[in-house]
C-alpha positions in Angstrom: -39.7 96.9 -66.8 -35.8 96.0 -65.8 -35.2 93.7 -63.0 -31.6 94.2 -63.4 -32.2 95.7 -60.3 -33.8 93.4 -58.3 -31.8 90.5 -56.0 -31.8 86.9 -57.2 -32.8 84.4 -55.1 -29.9 82.6 -53.8 -29.2 78.4 -54.9 -30.9 76.8 -52.6 -32.6 79.3 -50.2 -34.8 77.6 -47.5 -38.4 79.1 -48.1 -40.0 75.3 -47.9 -38.7 75.0 -44.5 -39.1 78.7 -43.2 -42.7 78.9 -44.2 -43.1 74.8 -42.3 -41.3 76.2 -38.7 -43.4 79.7 -39.2 -47.1 76.7 -39.2 -45.1 74.1 -36.9 -45.1 77.2 -33.9 -48.5 78.3 -34.7 -49.1 74.7 -34.9 -47.7 74.4 -30.8 -49.9 77.7 -30.1 -53.0 76.0 -31.1 -52.5 72.9 -28.8 -51.7 75.4 -26.1 -55.1 77.2 -26.9 -56.1 73.5 -26.8 -55.2 72.6 -23.7 -56.3 76.0 -22.0 -59.7 75.8 -22.4 -59.6 72.8 -19.9 -58.5 75.7 -17.0 -59.3 79.0 -16.4 -59.6 79.7 -20.3 -62.9 77.4 -21.0 -64.2 78.4 -17.5 -64.8 82.4 -19.2 -65.4 81.4 -21.9 -69.0 79.6 -20.4 -69.0 82.5 -19.0 -68.9 84.9 -22.2 -71.5 82.8 -24.1 -74.1 83.0 -21.0 -73.3 87.2 -21.0 -73.7 87.4 -24.7 -77.2 85.0 -25.5 -78.9 86.9 -22.5 -77.8 90.0 -23.6 -80.8 92.2 -25.6 -78.8 93.9 -28.2 -75.6 93.4 -30.0 -71.7 91.6 -29.4 -69.9 94.8 -30.1 -66.3 93.9 -31.0 -63.3 95.8 -31.2 -59.5 95.9 -31.4 -56.6 97.7 -32.8 -53.7 97.0 -35.8 -53.4 93.5 -36.6 -56.6 93.0 -33.6 -58.9 95.2 -34.6 -58.7 92.8 -38.2 -59.4 90.1 -35.7 -62.1 91.8 -35.0 -63.8 93.0 -37.0 -64.0 88.7 -38.4 -65.1 87.9 -35.3 -68.2 90.2 -35.2 -68.4 88.9 -39.0 -68.3 85.4 -37.8 -71.2 86.0 -35.2 -73.3 88.1 -37.4 -73.3 85.6 -39.8 -74.4 82.5 -36.9 -77.1 83.7 -35.3 -75.6 86.5 -33.1 -76.1 90.2 -34.2 -72.7 91.1 -33.6 -70.7 94.9 -35.5 -67.2 96.4 -35.2 -66.3 99.4 -34.2 -63.4 101.2 -34.4 -61.3 102.2 -31.9 -60.4 105.6 -33.6 -64.0 106.2 -34.8 -65.3 105.2 -31.2 -63.0 108.9 -30.4 -65.1 110.4 -32.5 -69.1 109.5 -32.2 -69.1 106.1 -33.0 -69.5 105.7 -29.0 -73.0 105.9 -29.6 -72.8 102.6 -31.5 -72.8 101.4 -28.2 -76.1 100.7 -25.5 -76.5 99.3 -22.1 -77.9 96.2 -23.8 -75.2 95.5 -25.8 -71.5 93.1 -25.2 -69.0 94.6 -25.9 -65.5 92.9 -26.7 -62.5 93.6 -26.6 -58.8 92.1 -27.9 -55.7 93.5 -26.9 -52.6 90.9 -26.9 -50.5 93.8 -24.4 -53.9 94.7 -22.5 -52.6 97.5 -23.0 -53.1 99.5 -26.4 -54.6 103.2 -24.9 -56.3 103.7 -28.5 -59.1 101.7 -26.7 -59.0 103.6 -23.6 -62.0 105.8 -25.0 -64.4 102.8 -25.3 -63.2 101.0 -21.7 -63.6 104.3 -19.7 -67.6 103.9 -22.1 -68.1 100.6 -21.1 -68.0 100.7 -17.4 -69.2 104.1 -17.2 -73.1 102.9 -18.7 -72.0 99.5 -17.0 -71.9 97.4 -20.4 -71.0 93.8 -19.6 -67.1 93.8 -21.0 -65.0 90.6 -21.8 -61.2 90.6 -22.8 -59.5 88.8 -25.2 -55.2 89.5 -24.2 -52.4 87.3 -22.8 -52.1 89.6 -20.4 -54.8 89.3 -17.5 -53.2 91.9 -15.6 -52.9 94.6 -18.0 -55.5 97.4 -17.5 -57.4 95.3 -19.8 -57.4 92.8 -17.7 -58.7 94.3 -14.6 -61.0 96.7 -16.1 -63.0 93.7 -17.9 -66.1 91.4 -16.1 -64.7 88.3 -18.5 -61.5 87.5 -19.7 -60.4 85.2 -21.9 -57.0 84.6 -20.9 -54.6 83.6 -24.3 -51.4 81.4 -23.4 -48.7 83.6 -24.4 -47.5 81.9 -27.0 -44.5 82.5 -29.2 -45.0 83.9 -32.0 -44.4 83.1 -35.5 -41.8 85.9 -36.3 -38.6 84.8 -35.4 -38.1 88.1 -33.9 -40.8 87.6 -31.5 -42.3 91.4 -33.1 -44.7 90.3 -35.7 -48.1 89.8 -34.2 -48.6 86.1 -36.2 -49.5 83.3 -33.8 -51.5 85.5 -31.2 -53.4 87.1 -33.9 -54.2 82.9 -34.1 -55.2 82.2 -31.4 -57.6 84.9 -31.2 -59.4 84.6 -34.6 -59.2 81.0 -32.8 -60.8 81.7 -29.5 -64.1 84.4 -31.6 -64.4 81.2 -33.8 -65.1 78.8 -30.6 -67.0 81.1 -28.8 -69.2 82.2 -32.1 -69.7 78.6 -32.6 -70.8 77.9 -29.1 -73.5 79.5 -29.7 -74.8 79.2 -33.0 -75.1 75.5 -31.4 -76.7 76.8 -28.4 -79.1 78.5 -30.5 -79.6 74.7 -32.4 -79.3 77.3 -35.5 -79.3 74.9 -38.7 -78.6 75.1 -42.2 -81.6 76.4 -42.9 -81.1 79.7 -40.8 -77.6 79.8 -42.4 -79.1 80.0 -45.4 -80.6 83.7 -44.3 -77.5 85.3 -44.1 -75.5 83.4 -47.1 -78.1 83.9 -49.9 -75.4 84.8 -52.7 -72.0 83.1 -53.4 -71.9 79.3 -54.2 -72.6 79.1 -50.6 -75.8 80.3 -50.8 -76.6 77.9 -53.8 -75.8 75.4 -51.9 -78.8 75.9 -48.9 -81.5 76.6 -51.5 -84.2 74.0 -51.2 -85.3 72.3 -53.6 -88.5 73.6 -54.1 -86.8 77.6 -54.8 -84.9 75.8 -58.2 -87.2 73.0 -60.1 -89.4 73.1 -63.1 -93.2 73.0 -61.5 -95.9 69.9 -62.9 -97.1 72.0 -65.3 -93.5 72.0 -67.5 -92.7 68.6 -66.5 -92.3 65.5 -68.9 -95.4 62.4 -67.7 -97.4 60.2 -69.1 -99.9 56.6 -69.1 -97.6 53.7 -69.0 -100.3 53.1 -71.8 -98.4 56.2 -73.6 -96.8 55.2 -77.0 -93.6 55.7 -78.2 -94.0 57.6 -80.7 -96.1 60.3 -78.2 -93.2 59.8 -75.6 -91.0 61.4 -77.2 -93.0 63.9 -78.9 -93.2 65.5 -75.0 -89.3 64.9 -74.5 -88.8 66.3 -77.3 -91.3 69.9 -76.6 -89.8 69.7 -73.0 -86.1 69.0 -73.7 -85.1 68.2 -70.3 -83.7 63.8 -71.4 -86.5 62.2 -69.5 -90.3 61.8 -69.7 -92.1 60.8 -65.9 -94.1 57.3 -66.7 -97.4 57.9 -63.7 -99.8 55.3 -62.7 -103.8 55.5 -62.4 -102.8 56.8 -58.6 -100.5 59.9 -60.0 -97.4 58.2 -58.7 -94.1 58.2 -60.0 -93.4 54.4 -61.8 -90.7 54.5 -64.1 -89.1 57.2 -65.9 -87.8 56.9 -69.9 -84.3 58.4 -70.8 -82.0 58.8 -73.9 -80.3 55.0 -71.6 -83.8 54.3 -72.1 -84.1 54.4 -75.3 -80.7 52.7 -77.0 -80.9 50.3 -74.8 -84.0 49.4 -76.2 -83.1 50.6 -79.9 -85.0 47.7 -82.3 -87.2 47.7 -85.2 -90.5 47.2 -83.0 -89.7 50.5 -81.0 -92.0 52.8 -81.8 -95.1 49.9 -81.2 -94.2 49.5 -78.1 -95.4 51.6 -74.8 -93.4 53.7 -72.3 -94.8 51.4 -69.5 -92.1 48.3 -71.3 -89.8 50.7 -72.3 -89.3 52.9 -69.1 -86.8 51.8 -65.6 -89.0 51.1 -62.6 -88.6 52.9 -59.6 -86.2 55.8 -60.4 -84.4 57.9 -58.6 -85.5 61.1 -56.8 -85.6 64.0 -54.5 -88.2 65.7 -52.3 -89.3 69.4 -53.0 -87.5 70.2 -49.0 -83.8 68.6 -49.6 -81.3 71.0 -50.0 -79.6 71.6 -53.8 -76.0 70.1 -52.3 -77.9 66.7 -51.7 -79.5 67.4 -55.3 -76.1 67.9 -57.0 -74.5 64.4 -55.2 -77.4 62.6 -56.1 -76.8 63.6 -59.8 -73.1 63.1 -59.7 -73.3 60.2 -58.0 -75.4 58.4 -60.3 -73.8 60.3 -63.0 -77.3 61.1 -64.5 -78.8 64.9 -65.2 -81.9 65.0 -63.8 -84.5 63.9 -60.9 -87.7 63.8 -60.2 -89.6 65.9 -56.8 -92.2 63.5 -55.7 -94.6 64.8 -52.3 -94.8 62.3 -49.6 -97.3 60.1 -51.5 -94.6 59.5 -54.4 -96.6 62.1 -56.8 -94.1 64.1 -59.4 -94.6 67.7 -58.9 -91.8 68.5 -60.5 -87.5 68.2 -61.6 -84.5 69.3 -60.8 -81.2 69.1 -64.0 -78.4 69.8 -64.0 -79.2 73.0 -66.5 -80.6 74.5 -62.9 -77.6 73.9 -60.7 -75.3 75.5 -63.4 -77.5 78.6 -63.4 -77.9 78.9 -59.9 -73.7 78.9 -59.5 -73.8 75.5 -57.6 -71.9 74.2 -59.9 
């Protein structure tokens, strides 16, 4: 396809400066939002969190246009952090989806102007059935602001668009405020990384939140033996298991040392095969517990520059082994 009809980029075009101006403008809007939390906005945020925390149903997010996209994202963030939430499109609500909203829910409506006509039916429905209504708007005096039970007033920050028309700074502030509300609710619940994993089982994030016990090789697969085992037998076990290591256990079953490929190289001598595991092993090897996260195992393997870790119980007995290949298999690396 010929590009002779495309306008060439003029020499010295200030694309970088234009981008910086947009980001500076949006950053100033964020500063205004943070400052506003020390006033009525902060009070309204606390009231909103309390209403949502006590609700028996879900948070129903809604909005039109760009605000609708933000509302959908906030619903997803709330749901993934332990606050049941969904998005209802205003146009679909007028054609049956109002039935998705119950008196046990809380409606959070986003509109910069507070006058979007498409929101009318949801607003009317919420008032008719006494569904708590929270408004996120830059116009508290608008129809939405007057009808809402709680108004989260956004600062009237300047849009990054030089014409002051395209929703840019305003939508950024909507999303940031939604994130702040979600995190406040998360912290109130004491929502932990273990809870987070329930809603994020897939992808790299899900892999990071897996426990070591979920991916480790079980005890019956482990290359283990006593300190008295001769090195020819140690090499046979190491070769058979293919983990590149051998765990040395004491009389009580506790892990007392490890023989690795590196130990074999360091002890390479004519008498190596006449020695025992206890004479070649590295004492007090690095280990990990079964309840640790897979991400912690990866951090240890990387920082120690090793490829495997024995997993031990409270009595320091080996119950499993995690190898770098296991982390590759689940997509963590």
